[in-house]
Amino acid sequence: MSFGTTLITADWDMEKLAAPPLRELCGYWNQRRGGRSMPARADIDIALIPTLLQYVFLIDVLDGGRDFRFRLAGTHLRDVTGDEVTGQHVAEAFPEQFGAEVRQVWTKVVEEKRPVCGRGNLWIPGREHVKWEGIAMPLAEDDRIVNMLLGGVFFELAGHA
């Protein structure tokens, strides 16, 4: 599944995740949801996934899923992009076109109440050789209305493991 102008390639098939930390994070989300369609934020204990923390982000869902704000962003994102996005809305954290695509994909996660994985090239001009893979998974206090996203991002140089 592709959204927007193809800066992001998004897919609902979690089997397509290549980065081991993201596969592990997806497994943790699945384990924490138990028999529900999605876990609540209270079910997520980041202390249980210390090796994944650098890749993890928590997103506040705002305005019914039309806007998003980084509540927490792991150091891997900051180290690669040079930006600390914790506390920022999508429009502040990303360039306009890429931010619009991120919002569109994350809105689908909120509406469809299921995880999505994506991949693309780094949105920073001159650093397009850096590839990223990411995942966004819904969290809901009542198993109905998504109020947060748990996600992760993994960067690598194109052609390198």
PDB file of N, CA, C and O in Angstrom, residues 20-88:
ATOM      1  N   PRO A  20      15.607  -6.101  12.643  1.00  0.00           N
ATOM      2  CA  PRO A  20      15.332  -6.899  13.843  1.00  0.00           C
ATOM      3  C   PRO A  20      14.739  -6.122  15.015  1.00  0.00           C
ATOM      4  O   PRO A  20      13.805  -6.622  15.654  1.00  0.00           O
ATOM      5  N   PRO A  21      15.209  -4.888  15.324  1.00  0.00           N
ATOM      6  CA  PRO A  21      14.593  -4.183  16.452  1.00  0.00           C
ATOM      7  C   PRO A  21      13.103  -3.895  16.229  1.00  0.00           C
ATOM      8  O   PRO A  21      12.314  -3.926  17.178  1.00  0.00           O
ATOM      9  N   LEU A  22      12.713  -3.651  14.995  1.00  0.00           N
ATOM     10  CA  LEU A  22      11.307  -3.366  14.709  1.00  0.00           C
ATOM     11  C   LEU A  22      10.466  -4.635  14.777  1.00  0.00           C
ATOM     12  O   LEU A  22       9.326  -4.603  15.251  1.00  0.00           O
ATOM     13  N   ARG A  23      11.029  -5.736  14.325  1.00  0.00           N
ATOM     14  CA  ARG A  23      10.316  -7.016  14.469  1.00  0.00           C
ATOM     15  C   ARG A  23      10.112  -7.343  15.942  1.00  0.00           C
ATOM     16  O   ARG A  23       9.041  -7.803  16.349  1.00  0.00           O
ATOM     17  N   GLU A  24      11.134  -7.076  16.754  1.00  0.00           N
ATOM     18  CA  GLU A  24      11.034  -7.330  18.193  1.00  0.00           C
ATOM     19  C   GLU A  24       9.996  -6.409  18.844  1.00  0.00           C
ATOM     20  O   GLU A  24       9.210  -6.840  19.689  1.00  0.00           O
ATOM     21  N   LEU A  25       9.967  -5.150  18.437  1.00  0.00           N
ATOM     22  CA  LEU A  25       8.986  -4.206  18.971  1.00  0.00           C
ATOM     23  C   LEU A  25       7.566  -4.629  18.595  1.00  0.00           C
ATOM     24  O   LEU A  25       6.657  -4.565  19.424  1.00  0.00           O
ATOM     25  N   CYS A  26       7.382  -5.082  17.379  1.00  0.00           N
ATOM     26  CA  CYS A  26       6.073  -5.570  16.939  1.00  0.00           C
ATOM     27  C   CYS A  26       5.652  -6.784  17.771  1.00  0.00           C
ATOM     28  O   CYS A  26       4.499  -6.893  18.199  1.00  0.00           O
ATOM     29  N   GLY A  27       6.589  -7.683  18.038  1.00  0.00           N
ATOM     30  CA  GLY A  27       6.302  -8.838  18.878  1.00  0.00           C
ATOM     31  C   GLY A  27       5.911  -8.431  20.282  1.00  0.00           C
ATOM     32  O   GLY A  27       4.999  -9.015  20.893  1.00  0.00           O
ATOM     33  N   TYR A  28       6.582  -7.402  20.824  1.00  0.00           N
ATOM     34  CA  TYR A  28       6.258  -6.898  22.161  1.00  0.00           C
ATOM     35  C   TYR A  28       4.839  -6.335  22.176  1.00  0.00           C
ATOM     36  O   TYR A  28       4.054  -6.613  23.083  1.00  0.00           O
ATOM     37  N   TRP A  29       4.485  -5.537  21.157  1.00  0.00           N
ATOM     38  CA  TRP A  29       3.125  -4.967  21.065  1.00  0.00           C
ATOM     39  C   TRP A  29       2.090  -6.083  21.020  1.00  0.00           C
ATOM     40  O   TRP A  29       1.080  -6.036  21.720  1.00  0.00           O
ATOM     41  N   ASN A  30       2.346  -7.105  20.208  1.00  0.00           N
ATOM     42  CA  ASN A  30       1.426  -8.247  20.107  1.00  0.00           C
ATOM     43  C   ASN A  30       1.277  -8.958  21.445  1.00  0.00           C
ATOM     44  O   ASN A  30       0.166  -9.322  21.844  1.00  0.00           O
ATOM     45  N   GLN A  31       2.384  -9.154  22.132  1.00  0.00           N
ATOM     46  CA  GLN A  31       2.348  -9.834  23.428  1.00  0.00           C
ATOM     47  C   GLN A  31       1.565  -9.006  24.449  1.00  0.00           C
ATOM     48  O   GLN A  31       0.767  -9.545  25.219  1.00  0.00           O
ATOM     49  N   ARG A  32       1.736  -7.697  24.438  1.00  0.00           N
ATOM     50  CA  ARG A  32       1.087  -6.817  25.420  1.00  0.00           C
ATOM     51  C   ARG A  32      -0.409  -6.640  25.154  1.00  0.00           C
ATOM     52  O   ARG A  32      -1.163  -6.325  26.071  1.00  0.00           O
ATOM     53  N   ARG A  33      -0.856  -6.851  23.954  1.00  0.00           N
ATOM     54  CA  ARG A  33      -2.282  -6.681  23.674  1.00  0.00           C
ATOM     55  C   ARG A  33      -3.094  -7.891  24.108  1.00  0.00           C
ATOM     56  O   ARG A  33      -4.301  -7.791  24.297  1.00  0.00           O
ATOM     57  N   GLY A  34      -2.441  -9.035  24.267  1.00  0.00           N
ATOM     58  CA  GLY A  34      -3.160 -10.228  24.694  1.00  0.00           C
ATOM     59  C   GLY A  34      -4.257 -10.577  23.698  1.00  0.00           C
ATOM     60  O   GLY A  34      -4.026 -10.627  22.503  1.00  0.00           O
ATOM     61  N   GLY A  35      -5.481 -10.753  24.172  1.00  0.00           N
ATOM     62  CA  GLY A  35      -6.598 -11.095  23.292  1.00  0.00           C
ATOM     63  C   GLY A  35      -7.330  -9.903  22.731  1.00  0.00           C
ATOM     64  O   GLY A  35      -8.314 -10.055  22.010  1.00  0.00           O
ATOM     65  N   ARG A  36      -6.857  -8.694  23.046  1.00  0.00           N
ATOM     66  CA  ARG A  36      -7.506  -7.476  22.553  1.00  0.00           C
ATOM     67  C   ARG A  36      -6.957  -7.092  21.182  1.00  0.00           C
ATOM     68  O   ARG A  36      -5.932  -7.581  20.756  1.00  0.00           O
ATOM     69  N   SER A  37      -7.648  -6.180  20.526  1.00  0.00           N
ATOM     70  CA  SER A  37      -7.170  -5.744  19.211  1.00  0.00           C
ATOM     71  C   SER A  37      -5.937  -4.851  19.329  1.00  0.00           C
ATOM     72  O   SER A  37      -5.141  -4.774  18.394  1.00  0.00           O
ATOM     73  N   MET A  38      -5.775  -4.197  20.490  1.00  0.00           N
ATOM     74  CA  MET A  38      -4.602  -3.351  20.714  1.00  0.00           C
ATOM     75  C   MET A  38      -4.425  -3.134  22.216  1.00  0.00           C
ATOM     76  O   MET A  38      -5.399  -3.127  22.959  1.00  0.00           O
ATOM     77  N   PRO A  39      -3.178  -2.958  22.653  1.00  0.00           N
ATOM     78  CA  PRO A  39      -2.951  -2.695  24.068  1.00  0.00           C
ATOM     79  C   PRO A  39      -3.240  -1.234  24.420  1.00  0.00           C
ATOM     80  O   PRO A  39      -3.384  -0.394  23.534  1.00  0.00           O
ATOM     81  N   ALA A  40      -3.294  -0.967  25.712  1.00  0.00           N
ATOM     82  CA  ALA A  40      -3.394   0.402  26.216  1.00  0.00           C
ATOM     83  C   ALA A  40      -1.987   0.911  26.514  1.00  0.00           C
ATOM     84  O   ALA A  40      -1.041   0.125  26.638  1.00  0.00           O
ATOM     85  N   ARG A  41      -1.846   2.216  26.658  1.00  0.00           N
ATOM     86  CA  ARG A  41      -0.546   2.781  27.033  1.00  0.00           C
ATOM     87  C   ARG A  41      -0.072   2.184  28.354  1.00  0.00           C
ATOM     88  O   ARG A  41       1.113   1.909  28.532  1.00  0.00           O
ATOM     89  N   ALA A  42      -0.995   1.937  29.286  1.00  0.00           N
ATOM     90  CA  ALA A  42      -0.634   1.372  30.589  1.00  0.00           C
ATOM     91  C   ALA A  42      -0.046  -0.030  30.462  1.00  0.00           C
ATOM     92  O   ALA A  42       0.672  -0.483  31.373  1.00  0.00           O
ATOM     93  N   ASP A  43      -0.299  -0.715  29.363  1.00  0.00           N
ATOM     94  CA  ASP A  43       0.245  -2.051  29.139  1.00  0.00           C
ATOM     95  C   ASP A  43       1.689  -2.021  28.657  1.00  0.00           C
ATOM     96  O   ASP A  43       2.368  -3.047  28.647  1.00  0.00           O
ATOM     97  N   ILE A  44       2.147  -0.862  28.217  1.00  0.00           N
ATOM     98  CA  ILE A  44       3.488  -0.722  27.648  1.00  0.00           C
ATOM     99  C   ILE A  44       4.444  -0.272  28.738  1.00  0.00           C
ATOM    100  O   ILE A  44       4.291   0.808  29.311  1.00  0.00           O
ATOM    101  N   ASP A  45       5.426  -1.107  29.026  1.00  0.00           N
ATOM    102  CA  ASP A  45       6.448  -0.787  30.026  1.00  0.00           C
ATOM    103  C   ASP A  45       7.785  -0.762  29.300  1.00  0.00           C
ATOM    104  O   ASP A  45       8.378  -1.810  29.020  1.00  0.00           O
ATOM    105  N   ILE A  46       8.258   0.431  28.986  1.00  0.00           N
ATOM    106  CA  ILE A  46       9.478   0.542  28.190  1.00  0.00           C
ATOM    107  C   ILE A  46      10.696   0.002  28.943  1.00  0.00           C
ATOM    108  O   ILE A  46      11.694  -0.326  28.327  1.00  0.00           O
ATOM    109  N   ALA A  47      10.580  -0.134  30.263  1.00  0.00           N
ATOM    110  CA  ALA A  47      11.670  -0.730  31.030  1.00  0.00           C
ATOM    111  C   ALA A  47      11.861  -2.203  30.665  1.00  0.00           C
ATOM    112  O   ALA A  47      12.942  -2.763  30.891  1.00  0.00           O
ATOM    113  N   LEU A  48      10.844  -2.822  30.091  1.00  0.00           N
ATOM    114  CA  LEU A  48      10.930  -4.229  29.686  1.00  0.00           C
ATOM    115  C   LEU A  48      11.613  -4.415  28.333  1.00  0.00           C
ATOM    116  O   LEU A  48      11.905  -5.544  27.944  1.00  0.00           O
ATOM    117  N   ILE A  49      11.843  -3.312  27.620  1.00  0.00           N
ATOM    118  CA  ILE A  49      12.460  -3.405  26.288  1.00  0.00           C
ATOM    119  C   ILE A  49      13.668  -2.459  26.186  1.00  0.00           C
ATOM    120  O   ILE A  49      13.762  -1.657  25.257  1.00  0.00           O
ATOM    121  N   PRO A  50      14.623  -2.560  27.126  1.00  0.00           N
ATOM    122  CA  PRO A  50      15.730  -1.594  27.165  1.00  0.00           C
ATOM    123  C   PRO A  50      16.577  -1.570  25.895  1.00  0.00           C
ATOM    124  O   PRO A  50      17.067  -0.508  25.514  1.00  0.00           O
ATOM    125  N   THR A  51      16.739  -2.708  25.229  1.00  0.00           N
ATOM    126  CA  THR A  51      17.567  -2.727  24.017  1.00  0.00           C
ATOM    127  C   THR A  51      16.869  -2.054  22.834  1.00  0.00           C
ATOM    128  O   THR A  51      17.512  -1.746  21.839  1.00  0.00           O
ATOM    129  N   LEU A  52      15.561  -1.818  22.958  1.00  0.00           N
ATOM    130  CA  LEU A  52      14.801  -1.199  21.867  1.00  0.00           C
ATOM    131  C   LEU A  52      14.594   0.295  22.063  1.00  0.00           C
ATOM    132  O   LEU A  52      14.164   0.984  21.144  1.00  0.00           O
ATOM    133  N   LEU A  53      14.870   0.793  23.263  1.00  0.00           N
ATOM    134  CA  LEU A  53      14.523   2.183  23.598  1.00  0.00           C
ATOM    135  C   LEU A  53      15.061   3.206  22.615  1.00  0.00           C
ATOM    136  O   LEU A  53      14.379   4.181  22.309  1.00  0.00           O
ATOM    137  N   GLN A  54      16.254   3.003  22.112  1.00  0.00           N
ATOM    138  CA  GLN A  54      16.825   3.990  21.195  1.00  0.00           C
ATOM    139  C   GLN A  54      16.013   4.128  19.907  1.00  0.00           C
ATOM    140  O   GLN A  54      16.062   5.162  19.244  1.00  0.00           O
ATOM    141  N   TYR A  55      15.241   3.098  19.555  1.00  0.00           N
ATOM    142  CA  TYR A  55      14.459   3.101  18.313  1.00  0.00           C
ATOM    143  C   TYR A  55      12.999   3.496  18.519  1.00  0.00           C
ATOM    144  O   TYR A  55      12.288   3.755  17.555  1.00  0.00           O
ATOM    145  N   VAL A  56      12.534   3.505  19.749  1.00  0.00           N
ATOM    146  CA  VAL A  56      11.110   3.648  20.076  1.00  0.00           C
ATOM    147  C   VAL A  56      10.653   5.097  20.040  1.00  0.00           C
ATOM    148  O   VAL A  56      11.398   6.016  20.371  1.00  0.00           O
ATOM    149  N   PHE A  57       9.398   5.284  19.642  1.00  0.00           N
ATOM    150  CA  PHE A  57       8.734   6.564  19.846  1.00  0.00           C
ATOM    151  C   PHE A  57       7.308   6.314  20.325  1.00  0.00           C
ATOM    152  O   PHE A  57       6.702   5.296  20.030  1.00  0.00           O
ATOM    153  N   LEU A  58       6.797   7.258  21.110  1.00  0.00           N
ATOM    154  CA  LEU A  58       5.404   7.283  21.542  1.00  0.00           C
ATOM    155  C   LEU A  58       4.797   8.552  20.995  1.00  0.00           C
ATOM    156  O   LEU A  58       5.392   9.630  21.107  1.00  0.00           O
ATOM    157  N   ILE A  59       3.622   8.411  20.405  1.00  0.00           N
ATOM    158  CA  ILE A  59       2.964   9.527  19.727  1.00  0.00           C
ATOM    159  C   ILE A  59       1.599   9.770  20.357  1.00  0.00           C
ATOM    160  O   ILE A  59       0.805   8.835  20.504  1.00  0.00           O
ATOM    161  N   ASP A  60       1.329  11.018  20.716  1.00  0.00           N
ATOM    162  CA  ASP A  60      -0.019  11.406  21.148  1.00  0.00           C
ATOM    163  C   ASP A  60      -0.883  11.605  19.910  1.00  0.00           C
ATOM    164  O   ASP A  60      -0.468  12.289  18.966  1.00  0.00           O
ATOM    165  N   VAL A  61      -2.054  11.009  19.902  1.00  0.00           N
ATOM    166  CA  VAL A  61      -3.026  11.207  18.829  1.00  0.00           C
ATOM    167  C   VAL A  61      -3.873  12.414  19.209  1.00  0.00           C
ATOM    168  O   VAL A  61      -4.493  12.431  20.273  1.00  0.00           O
ATOM    169  N   LEU A  62      -3.880  13.423  18.359  1.00  0.00           N
ATOM    170  CA  LEU A  62      -4.594  14.672  18.636  1.00  0.00           C
ATOM    171  C   LEU A  62      -5.701  14.888  17.614  1.00  0.00           C
ATOM    172  O   LEU A  62      -5.600  14.420  16.474  1.00  0.00           O
ATOM    173  N   ASP A  63      -6.713  15.602  18.019  1.00  0.00           N
ATOM    174  CA  ASP A  63      -7.787  16.015  17.117  1.00  0.00           C
ATOM    175  C   ASP A  63      -8.371  14.827  16.342  1.00  0.00           C
ATOM    176  O   ASP A  63      -8.544  14.890  15.122  1.00  0.00           O
ATOM    177  N   GLY A  64      -8.620  13.729  17.067  1.00  0.00           N
ATOM    178  CA  GLY A  64      -9.245  12.568  16.443  1.00  0.00           C
ATOM    179  C   GLY A  64      -8.391  11.871  15.401  1.00  0.00           C
ATOM    180  O   GLY A  64      -8.903  11.138  14.562  1.00  0.00           O
ATOM    181  N   GLY A  65      -7.092  12.090  15.436  1.00  0.00           N
ATOM    182  CA  GLY A  65      -6.199  11.443  14.467  1.00  0.00           C
ATOM    183  C   GLY A  65      -5.836  12.320  13.289  1.00  0.00           C
ATOM    184  O   GLY A  65      -5.261  11.844  12.314  1.00  0.00           O
ATOM    185  N   ARG A  66      -6.129  13.589  13.376  1.00  0.00           N
ATOM    186  CA  ARG A  66      -5.746  14.512  12.300  1.00  0.00           C
ATOM    187  C   ARG A  66      -4.401  15.171  12.570  1.00  0.00           C
ATOM    188  O   ARG A  66      -3.819  15.794  11.687  1.00  0.00           O
ATOM    189  N   ASP A  67      -3.921  15.039  13.821  1.00  0.00           N
ATOM    190  CA  ASP A  67      -2.612  15.589  14.156  1.00  0.00           C
ATOM    191  C   ASP A  67      -1.956  14.669  15.177  1.00  0.00           C
ATOM    192  O   ASP A  67      -2.632  13.877  15.843  1.00  0.00           O
ATOM    193  N   PHE A  68      -0.643  14.800  15.294  1.00  0.00           N
ATOM    194  CA  PHE A  68       0.134  13.913  16.151  1.00  0.00           C
ATOM    195  C   PHE A  68       1.285  14.696  16.770  1.00  0.00           C
ATOM    196  O   PHE A  68       1.813  15.609  16.156  1.00  0.00           O
ATOM    197  N   ARG A  69       1.672  14.294  18.003  1.00  0.00           N
ATOM    198  CA  ARG A  69       2.788  14.940  18.687  1.00  0.00           C
ATOM    199  C   ARG A  69       3.678  13.855  19.295  1.00  0.00           C
ATOM    200  O   ARG A  69       3.182  12.901  19.890  1.00  0.00           O
ATOM    201  N   PHE A  70       4.985  14.017  19.129  1.00  0.00           N
ATOM    202  CA  PHE A  70       5.931  13.095  19.723  1.00  0.00           C
ATOM    203  C   PHE A  70       5.948  13.300  21.243  1.00  0.00           C
ATOM    204  O   PHE A  70       6.337  14.350  21.720  1.00  0.00           O
ATOM    205  N   ARG A  71       5.538  12.284  21.985  1.00  0.00           N
ATOM    206  CA  ARG A  71       5.647  12.326  23.441  1.00  0.00           C
ATOM    207  C   ARG A  71       7.046  11.892  23.849  1.00  0.00           C
ATOM    208  O   ARG A  71       7.614  12.394  24.807  1.00  0.00           O
ATOM    209  N   LEU A  72       7.595  10.943  23.103  1.00  0.00           N
ATOM    210  CA  LEU A  72       8.926  10.398  23.368  1.00  0.00           C
ATOM    211  C   LEU A  72       9.518   9.981  22.039  1.00  0.00           C
ATOM    212  O   LEU A  72       8.812   9.412  21.201  1.00  0.00           O
ATOM    213  N   ALA A  73      10.781  10.272  21.842  1.00  0.00           N
ATOM    214  CA  ALA A  73      11.477   9.830  20.629  1.00  0.00           C
ATOM    215  C   ALA A  73      12.841   9.302  21.026  1.00  0.00           C
ATOM    216  O   ALA A  73      13.606   9.989  21.711  1.00  0.00           O
ATOM    217  N   GLY A  74      13.144   8.083  20.615  1.00  0.00           N
ATOM    218  CA  GLY A  74      14.409   7.453  20.955  1.00  0.00           C
ATOM    219  C   GLY A  74      15.610   8.179  20.377  1.00  0.00           C
ATOM    220  O   GLY A  74      15.506   8.957  19.428  1.00  0.00           O
ATOM    221  N   THR A  75      16.758   7.896  20.939  1.00  0.00           N
ATOM    222  CA  THR A  75      17.992   8.589  20.556  1.00  0.00           C
ATOM    223  C   THR A  75      18.453   8.260  19.143  1.00  0.00           C
ATOM    224  O   THR A  75      19.173   9.050  18.530  1.00  0.00           O
ATOM    225  N   HIS A  76      18.050   7.119  18.598  1.00  0.00           N
ATOM    226  CA  HIS A  76      18.455   6.750  17.236  1.00  0.00           C
ATOM    227  C   HIS A  76      17.948   7.791  16.235  1.00  0.00           C
ATOM    228  O   HIS A  76      18.682   8.198  15.326  1.00  0.00           O
ATOM    229  N   LEU A  77      16.710   8.249  16.418  1.00  0.00           N
ATOM    230  CA  LEU A  77      16.145   9.280  15.542  1.00  0.00           C
ATOM    231  C   LEU A  77      16.948  10.576  15.660  1.00  0.00           C
ATOM    232  O   LEU A  77      17.336  11.169  14.658  1.00  0.00           O
ATOM    233  N   ARG A  78      17.227  11.001  16.881  1.00  0.00           N
ATOM    234  CA  ARG A  78      17.993  12.227  17.098  1.00  0.00           C
ATOM    235  C   ARG A  78      19.410  12.105  16.554  1.00  0.00           C
ATOM    236  O   ARG A  78      19.930  13.022  15.907  1.00  0.00           O
ATOM    237  N   ASP A  79      20.051  10.953  16.803  1.00  0.00           N
ATOM    238  CA  ASP A  79      21.437  10.784  16.374  1.00  0.00           C
ATOM    239  C   ASP A  79      21.582  10.826  14.855  1.00  0.00           C
ATOM    240  O   ASP A  79      22.558  11.352  14.343  1.00  0.00           O
ATOM    241  N   VAL A  80      20.613  10.271  14.135  1.00  0.00           N
ATOM    242  CA  VAL A  80      20.704  10.222  12.676  1.00  0.00           C
ATOM    243  C   VAL A  80      20.278  11.545  12.045  1.00  0.00           C
ATOM    244  O   VAL A  80      20.910  12.029  11.110  1.00  0.00           O
ATOM    245  N   THR A  81      19.196  12.145  12.550  1.00  0.00           N
ATOM    246  CA  THR A  81      18.670  13.364  11.925  1.00  0.00           C
ATOM    247  C   THR A  81      19.280  14.640  12.490  1.00  0.00           C
ATOM    248  O   THR A  81      19.211  15.690  11.858  1.00  0.00           O
ATOM    249  N   GLY A  82      19.817  14.551  13.703  1.00  0.00           N
ATOM    250  CA  GLY A  82      20.351  15.744  14.352  1.00  0.00           C
ATOM    251  C   GLY A  82      19.287  16.585  15.023  1.00  0.00           C
ATOM    252  O   GLY A  82      19.579  17.669  15.524  1.00  0.00           O
ATOM    253  N   ASP A  83      18.044  16.102  15.048  1.00  0.00           N
ATOM    254  CA  ASP A  83      16.932  16.851  15.635  1.00  0.00           C
ATOM    255  C   ASP A  83      16.326  16.096  16.804  1.00  0.00           C
ATOM    256  O   ASP A  83      16.103  14.886  16.726  1.00  0.00           O
ATOM    257  N   GLU A  84      16.024  16.811  17.867  1.00  0.00           N
ATOM    258  CA  GLU A  84      15.267  16.260  18.994  1.00  0.00           C
ATOM    259  C   GLU A  84      13.809  16.621  18.752  1.00  0.00           C
ATOM    260  O   GLU A  84      13.455  17.800  18.736  1.00  0.00           O
ATOM    261  N   VAL A  85      12.970  15.610  18.531  1.00  0.00           N
ATOM    262  CA  VAL A  85      11.575  15.868  18.156  1.00  0.00           C
ATOM    263  C   VAL A  85      10.595  15.668  19.311  1.00  0.00           C
ATOM    264  O   VAL A  85       9.403  15.926  19.146  1.00  0.00           O
ATOM    265  N   THR A  86      11.079  15.211  20.462  1.00  0.00           N
ATOM    266  CA  THR A  86      10.186  15.022  21.601  1.00  0.00           C
ATOM    267  C   THR A  86       9.439  16.323  21.885  1.00  0.00           C
ATOM    268  O   THR A  86      10.043  17.387  21.965  1.00  0.00           O
ATOM    269  N   GLY A  87       8.118  16.225  21.997  1.00  0.00           N
ATOM    270  CA  GLY A  87       7.271  17.389  22.245  1.00  0.00           C
ATOM    271  C   GLY A  87       6.795  18.099  20.986  1.00  0.00           C
ATOM    272  O   GLY A  87       5.934  18.964  21.054  1.00  0.00           O
ATOM    273  N   GLN A  88       7.339  17.731  19.831  1.00  0.00           N
ATOM    274  CA  GLN A  88       6.977  18.405  18.589  1.00  0.00           C
ATOM    275  C   GLN A  88       5.811  17.719  17.890  1.00  0.00           C
ATOM    276  O   GLN A  88       5.663  16.505  17.936  1.00  0.00           O
TER     277      GLN A  88
END
